[in-house]
Short mmCIF file of C-alpha atoms in Angstrom, two decimals:
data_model
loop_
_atom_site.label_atom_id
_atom_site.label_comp_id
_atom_site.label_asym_id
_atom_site.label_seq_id
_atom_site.Cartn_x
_atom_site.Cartn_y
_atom_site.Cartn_z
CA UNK A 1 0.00 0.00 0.00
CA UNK A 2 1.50 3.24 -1.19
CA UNK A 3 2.04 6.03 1.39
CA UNK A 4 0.77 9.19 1.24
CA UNK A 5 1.52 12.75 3.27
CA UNK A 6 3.32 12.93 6.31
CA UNK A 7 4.24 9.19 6.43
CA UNK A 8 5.82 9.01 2.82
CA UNK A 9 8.03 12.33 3.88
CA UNK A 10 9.35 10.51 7.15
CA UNK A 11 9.97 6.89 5.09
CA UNK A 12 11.89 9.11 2.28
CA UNK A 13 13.95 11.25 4.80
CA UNK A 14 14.53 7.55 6.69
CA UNK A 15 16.07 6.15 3.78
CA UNK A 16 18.53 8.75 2.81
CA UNK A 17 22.39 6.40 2.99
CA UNK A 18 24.01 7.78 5.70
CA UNK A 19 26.63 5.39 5.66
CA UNK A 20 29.17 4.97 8.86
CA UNK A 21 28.31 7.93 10.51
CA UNK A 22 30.00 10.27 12.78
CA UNK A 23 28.82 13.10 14.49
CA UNK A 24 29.69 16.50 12.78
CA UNK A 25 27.75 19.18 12.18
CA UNK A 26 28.00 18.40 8.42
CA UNK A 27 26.57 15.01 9.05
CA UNK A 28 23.55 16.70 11.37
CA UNK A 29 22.89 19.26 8.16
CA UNK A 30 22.96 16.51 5.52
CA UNK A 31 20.32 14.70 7.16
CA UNK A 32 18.11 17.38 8.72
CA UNK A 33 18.13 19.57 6.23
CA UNK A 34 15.31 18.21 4.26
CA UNK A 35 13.12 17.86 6.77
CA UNK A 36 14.17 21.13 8.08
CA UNK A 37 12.96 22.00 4.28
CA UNK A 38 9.85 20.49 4.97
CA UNK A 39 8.86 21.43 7.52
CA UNK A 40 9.77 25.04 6.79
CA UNK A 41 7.17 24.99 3.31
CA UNK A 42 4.42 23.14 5.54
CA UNK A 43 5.11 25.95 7.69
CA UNK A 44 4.56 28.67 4.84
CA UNK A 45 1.82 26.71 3.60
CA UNK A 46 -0.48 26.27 7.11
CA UNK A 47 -3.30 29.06 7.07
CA UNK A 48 -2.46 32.14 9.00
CA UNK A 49 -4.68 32.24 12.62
CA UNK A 50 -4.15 35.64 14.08
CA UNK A 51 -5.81 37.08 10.39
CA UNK A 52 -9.61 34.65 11.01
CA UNK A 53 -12.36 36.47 11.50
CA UNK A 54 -14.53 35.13 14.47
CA UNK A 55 -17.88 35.78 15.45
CA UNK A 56 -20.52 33.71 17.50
CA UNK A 57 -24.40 32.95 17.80
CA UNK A 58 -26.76 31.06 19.40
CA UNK A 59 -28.26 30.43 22.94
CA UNK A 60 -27.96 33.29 25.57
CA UNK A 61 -29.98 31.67 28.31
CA UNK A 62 -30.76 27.87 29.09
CA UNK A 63 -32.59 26.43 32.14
CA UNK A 64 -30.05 24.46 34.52
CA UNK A 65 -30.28 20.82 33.16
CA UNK A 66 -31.01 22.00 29.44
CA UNK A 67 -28.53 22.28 26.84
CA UNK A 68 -27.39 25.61 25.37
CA UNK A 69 -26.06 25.70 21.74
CA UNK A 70 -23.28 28.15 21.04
CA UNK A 71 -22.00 28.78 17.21
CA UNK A 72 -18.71 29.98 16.41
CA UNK A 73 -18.30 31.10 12.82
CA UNK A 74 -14.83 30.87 11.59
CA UNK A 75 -13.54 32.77 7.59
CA UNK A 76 -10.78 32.39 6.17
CA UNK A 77 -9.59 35.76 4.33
CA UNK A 78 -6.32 34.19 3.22
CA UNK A 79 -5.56 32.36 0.34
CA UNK A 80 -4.52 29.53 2.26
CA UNK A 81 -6.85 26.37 2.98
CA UNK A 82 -7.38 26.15 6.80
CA UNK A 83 -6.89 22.72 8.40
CA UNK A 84 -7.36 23.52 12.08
CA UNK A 85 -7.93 21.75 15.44
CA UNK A 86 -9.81 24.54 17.49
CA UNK A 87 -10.62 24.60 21.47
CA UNK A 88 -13.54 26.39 22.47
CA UNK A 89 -12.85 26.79 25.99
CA UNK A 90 -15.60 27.80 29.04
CA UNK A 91 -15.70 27.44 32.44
CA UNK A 92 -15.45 23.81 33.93
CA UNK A 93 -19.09 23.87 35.00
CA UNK A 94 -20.63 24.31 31.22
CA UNK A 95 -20.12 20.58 31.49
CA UNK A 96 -21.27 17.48 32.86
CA UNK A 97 -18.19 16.01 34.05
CA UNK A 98 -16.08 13.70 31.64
CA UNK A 99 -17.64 15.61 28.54
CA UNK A 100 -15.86 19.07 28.52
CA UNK A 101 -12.94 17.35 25.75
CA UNK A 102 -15.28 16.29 23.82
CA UNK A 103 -17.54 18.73 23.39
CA UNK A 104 -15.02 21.70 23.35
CA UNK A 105 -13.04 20.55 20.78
CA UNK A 106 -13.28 20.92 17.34
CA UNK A 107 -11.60 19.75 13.44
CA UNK A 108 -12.71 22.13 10.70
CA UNK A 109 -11.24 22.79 7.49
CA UNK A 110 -12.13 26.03 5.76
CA UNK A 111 -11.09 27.27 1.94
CA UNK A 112 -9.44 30.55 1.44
CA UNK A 113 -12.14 33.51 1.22
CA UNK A 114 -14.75 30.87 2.85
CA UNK A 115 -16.29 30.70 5.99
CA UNK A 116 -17.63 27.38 8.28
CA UNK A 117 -19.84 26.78 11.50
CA UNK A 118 -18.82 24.46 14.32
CA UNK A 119 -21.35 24.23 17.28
CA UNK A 120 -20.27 24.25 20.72
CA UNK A 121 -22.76 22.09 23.09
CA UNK A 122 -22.90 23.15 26.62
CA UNK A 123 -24.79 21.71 29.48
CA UNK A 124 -24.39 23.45 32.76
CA UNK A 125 -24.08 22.36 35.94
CA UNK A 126 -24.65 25.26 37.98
CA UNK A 127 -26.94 28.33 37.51
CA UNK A 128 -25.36 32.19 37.31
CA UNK A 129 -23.96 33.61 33.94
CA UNK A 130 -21.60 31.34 32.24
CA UNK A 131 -18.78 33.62 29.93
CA UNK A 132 -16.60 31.94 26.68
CA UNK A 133 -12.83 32.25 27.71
CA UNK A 134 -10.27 31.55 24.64
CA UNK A 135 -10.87 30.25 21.79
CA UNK A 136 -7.28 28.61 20.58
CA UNK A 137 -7.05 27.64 16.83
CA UNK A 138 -4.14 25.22 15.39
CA UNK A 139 -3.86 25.73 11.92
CA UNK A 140 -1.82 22.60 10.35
CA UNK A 141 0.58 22.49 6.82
CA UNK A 142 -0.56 19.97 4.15
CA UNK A 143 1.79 17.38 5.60
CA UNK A 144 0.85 18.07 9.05
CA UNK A 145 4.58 18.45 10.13
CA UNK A 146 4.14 21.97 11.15
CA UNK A 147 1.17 24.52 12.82
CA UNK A 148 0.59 28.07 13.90
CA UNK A 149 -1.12 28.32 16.70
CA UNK A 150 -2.97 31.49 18.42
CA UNK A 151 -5.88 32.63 20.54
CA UNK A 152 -9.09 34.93 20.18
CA UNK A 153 -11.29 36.69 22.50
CA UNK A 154 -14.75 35.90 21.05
CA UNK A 155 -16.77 37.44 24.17
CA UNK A 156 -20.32 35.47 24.64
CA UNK A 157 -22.50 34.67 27.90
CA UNK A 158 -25.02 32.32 28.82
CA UNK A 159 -26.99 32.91 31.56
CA UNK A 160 -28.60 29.38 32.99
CA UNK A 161 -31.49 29.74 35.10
CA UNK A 162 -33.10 28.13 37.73
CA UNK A 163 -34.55 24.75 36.42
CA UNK A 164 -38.39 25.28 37.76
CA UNK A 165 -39.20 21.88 38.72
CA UNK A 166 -42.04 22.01 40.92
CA UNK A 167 -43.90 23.43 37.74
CA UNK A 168 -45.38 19.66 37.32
CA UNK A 169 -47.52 20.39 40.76
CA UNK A 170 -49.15 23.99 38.88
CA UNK A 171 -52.24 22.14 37.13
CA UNK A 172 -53.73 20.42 40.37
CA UNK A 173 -53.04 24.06 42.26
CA UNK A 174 -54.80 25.48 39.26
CA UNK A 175 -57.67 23.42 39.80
CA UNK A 176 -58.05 24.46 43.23
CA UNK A 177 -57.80 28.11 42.42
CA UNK A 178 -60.46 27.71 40.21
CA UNK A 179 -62.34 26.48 42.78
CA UNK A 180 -61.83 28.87 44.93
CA UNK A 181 -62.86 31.42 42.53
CA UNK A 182 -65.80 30.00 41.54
CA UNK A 183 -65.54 29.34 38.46
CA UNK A 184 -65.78 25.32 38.26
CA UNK A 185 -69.36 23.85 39.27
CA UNK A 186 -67.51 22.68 42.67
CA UNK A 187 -68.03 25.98 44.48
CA UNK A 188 -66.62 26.30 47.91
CA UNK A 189 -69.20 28.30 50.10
CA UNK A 190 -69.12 31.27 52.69
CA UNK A 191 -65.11 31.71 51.91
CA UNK A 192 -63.59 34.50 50.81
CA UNK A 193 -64.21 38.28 51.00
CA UNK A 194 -65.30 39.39 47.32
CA UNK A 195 -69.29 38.64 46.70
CA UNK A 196 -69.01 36.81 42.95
CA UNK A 197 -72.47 35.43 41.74
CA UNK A 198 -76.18 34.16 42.71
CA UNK A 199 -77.39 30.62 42.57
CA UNK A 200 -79.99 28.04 43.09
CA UNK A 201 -79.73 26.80 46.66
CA UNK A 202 -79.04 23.00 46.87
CA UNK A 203 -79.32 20.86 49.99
CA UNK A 204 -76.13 20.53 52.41
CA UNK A 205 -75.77 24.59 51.54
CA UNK A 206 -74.87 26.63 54.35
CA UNK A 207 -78.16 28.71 55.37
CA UNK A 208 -76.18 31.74 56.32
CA UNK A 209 -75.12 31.88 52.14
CA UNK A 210 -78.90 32.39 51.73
CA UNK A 211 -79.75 35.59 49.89
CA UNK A 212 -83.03 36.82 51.20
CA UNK A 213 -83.82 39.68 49.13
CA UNK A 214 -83.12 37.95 46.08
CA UNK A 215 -85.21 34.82 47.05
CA UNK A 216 -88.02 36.94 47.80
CA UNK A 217 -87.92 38.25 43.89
CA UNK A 218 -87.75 34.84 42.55
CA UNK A 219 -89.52 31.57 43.01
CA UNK A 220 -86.29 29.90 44.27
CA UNK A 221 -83.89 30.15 46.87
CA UNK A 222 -80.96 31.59 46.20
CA UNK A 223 -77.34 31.68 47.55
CA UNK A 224 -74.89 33.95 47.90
CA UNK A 225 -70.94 32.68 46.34
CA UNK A 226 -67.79 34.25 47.36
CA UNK A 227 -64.81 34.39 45.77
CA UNK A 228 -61.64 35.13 47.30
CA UNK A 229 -60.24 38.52 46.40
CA UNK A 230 -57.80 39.77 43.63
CA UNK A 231 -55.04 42.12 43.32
CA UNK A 232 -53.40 41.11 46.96
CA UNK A 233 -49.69 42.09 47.41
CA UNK A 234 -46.97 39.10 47.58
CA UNK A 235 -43.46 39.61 48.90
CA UNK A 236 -41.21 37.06 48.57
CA UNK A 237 -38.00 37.13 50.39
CA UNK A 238 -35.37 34.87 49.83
CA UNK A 239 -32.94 34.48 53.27
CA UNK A 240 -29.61 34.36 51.35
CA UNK A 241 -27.26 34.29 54.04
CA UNK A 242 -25.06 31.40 55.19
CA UNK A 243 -28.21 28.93 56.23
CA UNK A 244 -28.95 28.85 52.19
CA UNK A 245 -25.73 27.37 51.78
CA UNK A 246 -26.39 24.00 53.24
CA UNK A 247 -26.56 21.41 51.23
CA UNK A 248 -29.85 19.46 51.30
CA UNK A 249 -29.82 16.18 48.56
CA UNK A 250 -28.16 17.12 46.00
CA UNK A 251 -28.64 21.04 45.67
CA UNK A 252 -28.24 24.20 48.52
CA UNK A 253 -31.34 24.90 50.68
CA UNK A 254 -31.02 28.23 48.54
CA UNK A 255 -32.07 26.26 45.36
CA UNK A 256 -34.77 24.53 46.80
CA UNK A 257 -36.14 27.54 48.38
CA UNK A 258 -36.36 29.40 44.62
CA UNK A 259 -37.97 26.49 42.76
CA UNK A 260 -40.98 26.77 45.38
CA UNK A 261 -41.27 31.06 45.50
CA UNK A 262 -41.58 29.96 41.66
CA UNK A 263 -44.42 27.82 42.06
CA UNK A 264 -46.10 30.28 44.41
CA UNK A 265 -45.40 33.48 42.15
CA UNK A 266 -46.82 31.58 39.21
CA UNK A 267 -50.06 30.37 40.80
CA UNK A 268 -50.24 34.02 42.81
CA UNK A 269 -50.14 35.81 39.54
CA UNK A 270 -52.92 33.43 37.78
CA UNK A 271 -54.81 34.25 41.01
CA UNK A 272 -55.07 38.33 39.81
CA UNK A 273 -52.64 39.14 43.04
CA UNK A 274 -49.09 41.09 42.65
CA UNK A 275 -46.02 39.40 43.38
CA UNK A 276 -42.62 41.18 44.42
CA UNK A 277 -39.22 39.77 45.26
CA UNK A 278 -36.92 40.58 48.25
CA UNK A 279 -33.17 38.76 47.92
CA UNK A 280 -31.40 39.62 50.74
CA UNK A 281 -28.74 38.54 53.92
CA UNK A 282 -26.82 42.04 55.12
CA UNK A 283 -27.97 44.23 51.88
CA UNK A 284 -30.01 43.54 48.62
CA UNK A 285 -29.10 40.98 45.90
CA UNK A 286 -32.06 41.11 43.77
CA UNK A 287 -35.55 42.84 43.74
CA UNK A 288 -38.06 42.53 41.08
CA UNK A 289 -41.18 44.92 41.88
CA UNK A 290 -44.15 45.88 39.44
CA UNK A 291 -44.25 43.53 37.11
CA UNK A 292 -46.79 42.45 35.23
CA UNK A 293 -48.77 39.51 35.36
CA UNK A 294 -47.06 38.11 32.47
CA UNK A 295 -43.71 39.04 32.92
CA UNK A 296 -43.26 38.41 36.91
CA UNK A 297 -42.18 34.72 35.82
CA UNK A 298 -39.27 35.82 33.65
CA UNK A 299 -37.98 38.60 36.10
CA UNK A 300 -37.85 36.11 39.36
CA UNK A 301 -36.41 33.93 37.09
CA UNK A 302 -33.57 35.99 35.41
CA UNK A 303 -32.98 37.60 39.44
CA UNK A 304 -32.50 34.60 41.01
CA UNK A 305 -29.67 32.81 38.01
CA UNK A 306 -27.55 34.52 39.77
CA UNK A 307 -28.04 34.45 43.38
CA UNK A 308 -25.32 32.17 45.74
CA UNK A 309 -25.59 31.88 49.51
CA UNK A 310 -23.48 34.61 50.90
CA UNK A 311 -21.22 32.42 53.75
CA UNK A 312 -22.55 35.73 56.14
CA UNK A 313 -25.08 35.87 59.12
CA UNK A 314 -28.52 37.51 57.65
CA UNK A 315 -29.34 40.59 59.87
CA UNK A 316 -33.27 39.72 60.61
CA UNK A 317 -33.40 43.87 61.99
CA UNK A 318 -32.31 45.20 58.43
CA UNK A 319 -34.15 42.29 56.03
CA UNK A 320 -37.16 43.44 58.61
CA UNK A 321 -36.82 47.58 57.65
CA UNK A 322 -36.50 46.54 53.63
CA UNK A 323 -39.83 44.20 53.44
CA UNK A 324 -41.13 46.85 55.42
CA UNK A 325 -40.16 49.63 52.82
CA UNK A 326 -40.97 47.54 49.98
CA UNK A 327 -44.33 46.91 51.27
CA UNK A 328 -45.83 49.35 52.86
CA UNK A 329 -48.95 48.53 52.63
CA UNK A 330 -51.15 45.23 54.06
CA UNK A 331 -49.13 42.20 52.32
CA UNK A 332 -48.50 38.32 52.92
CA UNK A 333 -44.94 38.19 53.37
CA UNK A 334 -43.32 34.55 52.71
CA UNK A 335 -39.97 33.83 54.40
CA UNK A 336 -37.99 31.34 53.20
CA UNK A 337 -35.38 31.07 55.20
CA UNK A 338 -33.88 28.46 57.68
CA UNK A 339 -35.63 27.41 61.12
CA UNK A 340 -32.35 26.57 63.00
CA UNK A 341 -33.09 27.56 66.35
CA UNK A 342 -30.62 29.39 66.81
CA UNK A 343 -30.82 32.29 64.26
CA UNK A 344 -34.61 32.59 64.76
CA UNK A 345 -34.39 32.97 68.38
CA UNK A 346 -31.77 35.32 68.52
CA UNK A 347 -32.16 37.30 64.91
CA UNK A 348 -35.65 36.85 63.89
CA UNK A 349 -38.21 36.83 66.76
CA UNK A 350 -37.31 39.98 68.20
CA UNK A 351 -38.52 41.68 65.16
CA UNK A 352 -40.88 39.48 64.24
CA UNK A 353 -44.02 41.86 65.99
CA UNK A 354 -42.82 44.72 63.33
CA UNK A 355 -44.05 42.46 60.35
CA UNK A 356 -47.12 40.85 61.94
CA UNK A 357 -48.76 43.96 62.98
CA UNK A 358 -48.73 45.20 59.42
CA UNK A 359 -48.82 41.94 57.26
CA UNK A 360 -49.56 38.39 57.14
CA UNK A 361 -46.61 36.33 57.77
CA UNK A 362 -45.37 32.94 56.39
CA UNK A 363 -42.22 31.14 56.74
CA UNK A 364 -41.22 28.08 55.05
CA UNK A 365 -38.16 26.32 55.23
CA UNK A 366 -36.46 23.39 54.01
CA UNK A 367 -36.08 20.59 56.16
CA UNK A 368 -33.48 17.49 55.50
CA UNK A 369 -35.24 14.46 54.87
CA UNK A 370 -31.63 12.53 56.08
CA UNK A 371 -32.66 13.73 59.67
CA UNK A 372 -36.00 11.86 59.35
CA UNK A 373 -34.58 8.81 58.20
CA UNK A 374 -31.72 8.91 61.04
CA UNK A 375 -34.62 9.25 63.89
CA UNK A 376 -35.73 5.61 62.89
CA UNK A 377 -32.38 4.10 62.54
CA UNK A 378 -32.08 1.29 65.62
CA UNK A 379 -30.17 -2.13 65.85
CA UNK A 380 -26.94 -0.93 67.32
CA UNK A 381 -25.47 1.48 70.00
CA UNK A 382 -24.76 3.98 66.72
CA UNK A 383 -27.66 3.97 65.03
CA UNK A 384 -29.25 4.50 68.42
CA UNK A 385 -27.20 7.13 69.15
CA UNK A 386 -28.27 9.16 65.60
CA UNK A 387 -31.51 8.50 65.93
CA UNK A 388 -31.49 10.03 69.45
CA UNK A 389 -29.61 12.84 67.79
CA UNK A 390 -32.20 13.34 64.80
CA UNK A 391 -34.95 13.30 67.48
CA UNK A 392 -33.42 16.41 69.20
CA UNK A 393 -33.09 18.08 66.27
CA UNK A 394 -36.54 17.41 65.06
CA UNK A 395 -37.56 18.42 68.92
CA UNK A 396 -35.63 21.91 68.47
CA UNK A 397 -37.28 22.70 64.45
CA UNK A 398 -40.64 21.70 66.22
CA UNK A 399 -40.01 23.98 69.12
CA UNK A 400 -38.63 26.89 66.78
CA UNK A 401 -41.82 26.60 64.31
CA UNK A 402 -44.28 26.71 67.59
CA UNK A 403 -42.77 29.80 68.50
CA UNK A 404 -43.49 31.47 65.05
CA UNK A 405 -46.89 30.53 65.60
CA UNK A 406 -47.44 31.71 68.59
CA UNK A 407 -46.84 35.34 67.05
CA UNK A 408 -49.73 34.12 64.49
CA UNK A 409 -46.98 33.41 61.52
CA UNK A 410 -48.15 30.21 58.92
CA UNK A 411 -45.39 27.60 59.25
CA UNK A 412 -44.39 25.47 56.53
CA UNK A 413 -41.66 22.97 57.21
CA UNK A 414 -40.82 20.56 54.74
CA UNK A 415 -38.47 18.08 52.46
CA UNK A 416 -36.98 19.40 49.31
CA UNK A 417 -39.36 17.59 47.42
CA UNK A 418 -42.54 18.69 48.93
CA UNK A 419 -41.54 22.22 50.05
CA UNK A 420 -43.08 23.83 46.60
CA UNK A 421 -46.46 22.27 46.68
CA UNK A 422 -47.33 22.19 50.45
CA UNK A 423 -46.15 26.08 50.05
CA UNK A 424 -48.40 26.40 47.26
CA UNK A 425 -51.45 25.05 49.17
CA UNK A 426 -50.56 27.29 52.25
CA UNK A 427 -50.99 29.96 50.17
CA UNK A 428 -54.49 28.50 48.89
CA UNK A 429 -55.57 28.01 52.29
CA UNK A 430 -54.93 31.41 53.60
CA UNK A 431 -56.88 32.97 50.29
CA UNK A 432 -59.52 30.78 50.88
CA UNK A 433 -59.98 31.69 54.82
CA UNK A 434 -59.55 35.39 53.34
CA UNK A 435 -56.65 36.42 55.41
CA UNK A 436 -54.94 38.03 52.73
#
């Protein structure tokens, strides 16, 4: 089989009679030079890299989890063919691990004055705004024995935002809204502070419903529905500090803690009420106010790609002031933040009274679900010993949430997994008893 390129060069220049040699600089020249030679034209002939034009396209945002699709386009101006091995290089976490080589590296081959695509596939691991470092191009010879090599700046950000996972559990809380509001034939009764319609009475109706005046016009009886009311102010604030760093599962308490304000802003707005956003731990990290019913979903979800715990104590009296100033008027504030005895006790309760005199308060935090499986570990002195452990801490979270309701503040204290929807149906419960 006949050889071709770079291997037929190397068998030539290996063949060359050298004879009995001895080392001399004339010897060295005879037999180097023509490689020297060769590599020297494949030199010349390699396409120039600093001269490429370089632009990109493509995704600029991707949920965490999704896959983002980035293209570089490369042109060749010279009148060189380009024969290139290019790196495309982002930050470690634009990757699932064991896949950044792969997908960040590219072969292309381009013809002078032409231009070509290659596609870089990203799928981040983390949320925030994920920027393109260098891109480093190797431009090879025709024989491959030589390349330039050089870098660009191509400047291009994706921003990856929060996944939204609990969205699976808005239909059923959908449902119920509609129930609520009267607007399914399962109509709740005497609930609610907003009068909505007339019917027929029907046996097992409360009597107190019973619409006197209009029954007295009409040959039936007719009842009164309610409907709860509309255009309520919702302040979310997210507890950044160093609580939200703790890892719960797989993901910071801080991640599970967005995914259900999500659910609840997205039901809240279908409900007619206004939804507003407090980040915060010693100052502000994000605040989305006066949005629109359909735009308060993208804004709480472009604020919060961004957010990390801050490793920092929260100051409860300051976080306090702001919801305060961003809501001055009647409001149910929801706190998601930690109940860890400690900060509550110290931080929060003191100026607790400033927020339930004005508003309606709920806190909801994430609780480990490790802790409940450690309470019913038993069969040896260790697993008796973390189980007696888990029970004090469940004792302490217990204790902690009793206190918030003595001050009349809705507690909702739950797993990861069931922190969205049992916040979601808090919420329900306090439109439907008309405390908001």
């Amino acid at each position: 089989m006949a050889l071709t390129g770079r291997a037929a060069l190397l068998a030539a220049l290996g063949s060359l009679p050298v004879g009995i040699w001895e080392p001399s600089w004339t010897g060295i020249l005879a037999v180097n030079a023509p490689l020297a030679l060769a590599c020297a034209c494949d030199f010349a002939l390699a396409a120039p890299v600093r001269r490429l034009g370089l632009t990109r396209s493509g995704d600029t945002s991707a949920r965490l989890g999704e896959i983002a699709d980035v293209t570089l386009t490369v042109t060749n101006p010279s009148n060189r063919p380009l024969r290139a091995h290019l790196r495309d290089a982002w930050p470690p976490s634009s990757w699932q691990p064991g896949t950044e080589v792969a997908a960040s590296r590219h072969r292309l081959t381009v013809p002078p004055g032409e231009r070509r695509r290659v596609t870089t596939r990203l799928r981040p691991t983390r949320r925030g705004d994920h920027q393109s470092d260098r891109i480093t191009i190797r431009s090879y010879g025709p024989l491959g024995l030589f390349a330039r090599q050089g870098s660009h700046k191509v400047p291009w950000t994706v921003r990856v935002l929060p996944p939204f996972t609990s969205r699976k559990h808005l239909p059923s809380k959908l449902a119920r809204l509609r129930e609520l509001d009267g607007r399914t034939s399962v109509l709740t009764r005497g609930e609610g502070t907003e009068f909505d319609s007339l019917r027929e009475y029907v046996p097992g109706d409360d009597t107190r419903s019973i619409d006197w005046r209009a029954t007295a016009r009409q040959t039936t009886v007719a009842v009164r529905t309610w409907r709860p009311e509309r255009d309520r102010h919702i302040l979310l604030v997210l507890d950044t500090g160093r609580t939200s760093a703790g890892r719960v599962g797989d993901v910071p308490r801080l991640d599970a803690s967005m995914d259900a304000a999500l659910l609840l802003a997205t039901l809240a707005s279908r409900a007619g009420d206004r939804v507003d956003l407090l980040a915060y731990d010693r100052r502000v990290r994000a605040l989305v106010q006066g949005r629109t019913a359909g735009d308060v979903l993208p804004s709480l979800v472009n604020a919060m790609a961004t957010l990390e715990p801050e490793l920092i104590e929260t100051d409860a009296r300051a976080l306090t002031a702001t919801a305060l100033r961003v809501a001055p008027r009647r409001a149910l504030i929801v706190l998601l933040t930690s109940l860890d005895a400690a900060p509550v006790e110290e931080s929060l309760l003191p100026v607790l009274p400033q927020l339930t005199q004005r508003h309606t308060v709920l806190v909801a935090s994430v609780a480990d679900p490790h802790i409940a499986g450690m309470a019913k570990a038993r069969g040896n002195p260790d697993a008796v010993y973390e189980a007696a452990a888990a029970a004090q801490a469940q004792a302490e979270r217990h204790r902690t949430a009793e206190q918030l309701r003595r001050h009349g503040v809705t507690v909702v204290d739950t797993t990861p997994d069931d922190l969205a929807p049992a916040l979601a149906d808090a919420y329900l419960a306090l439109k439907a008893a008309g405390r908001l």
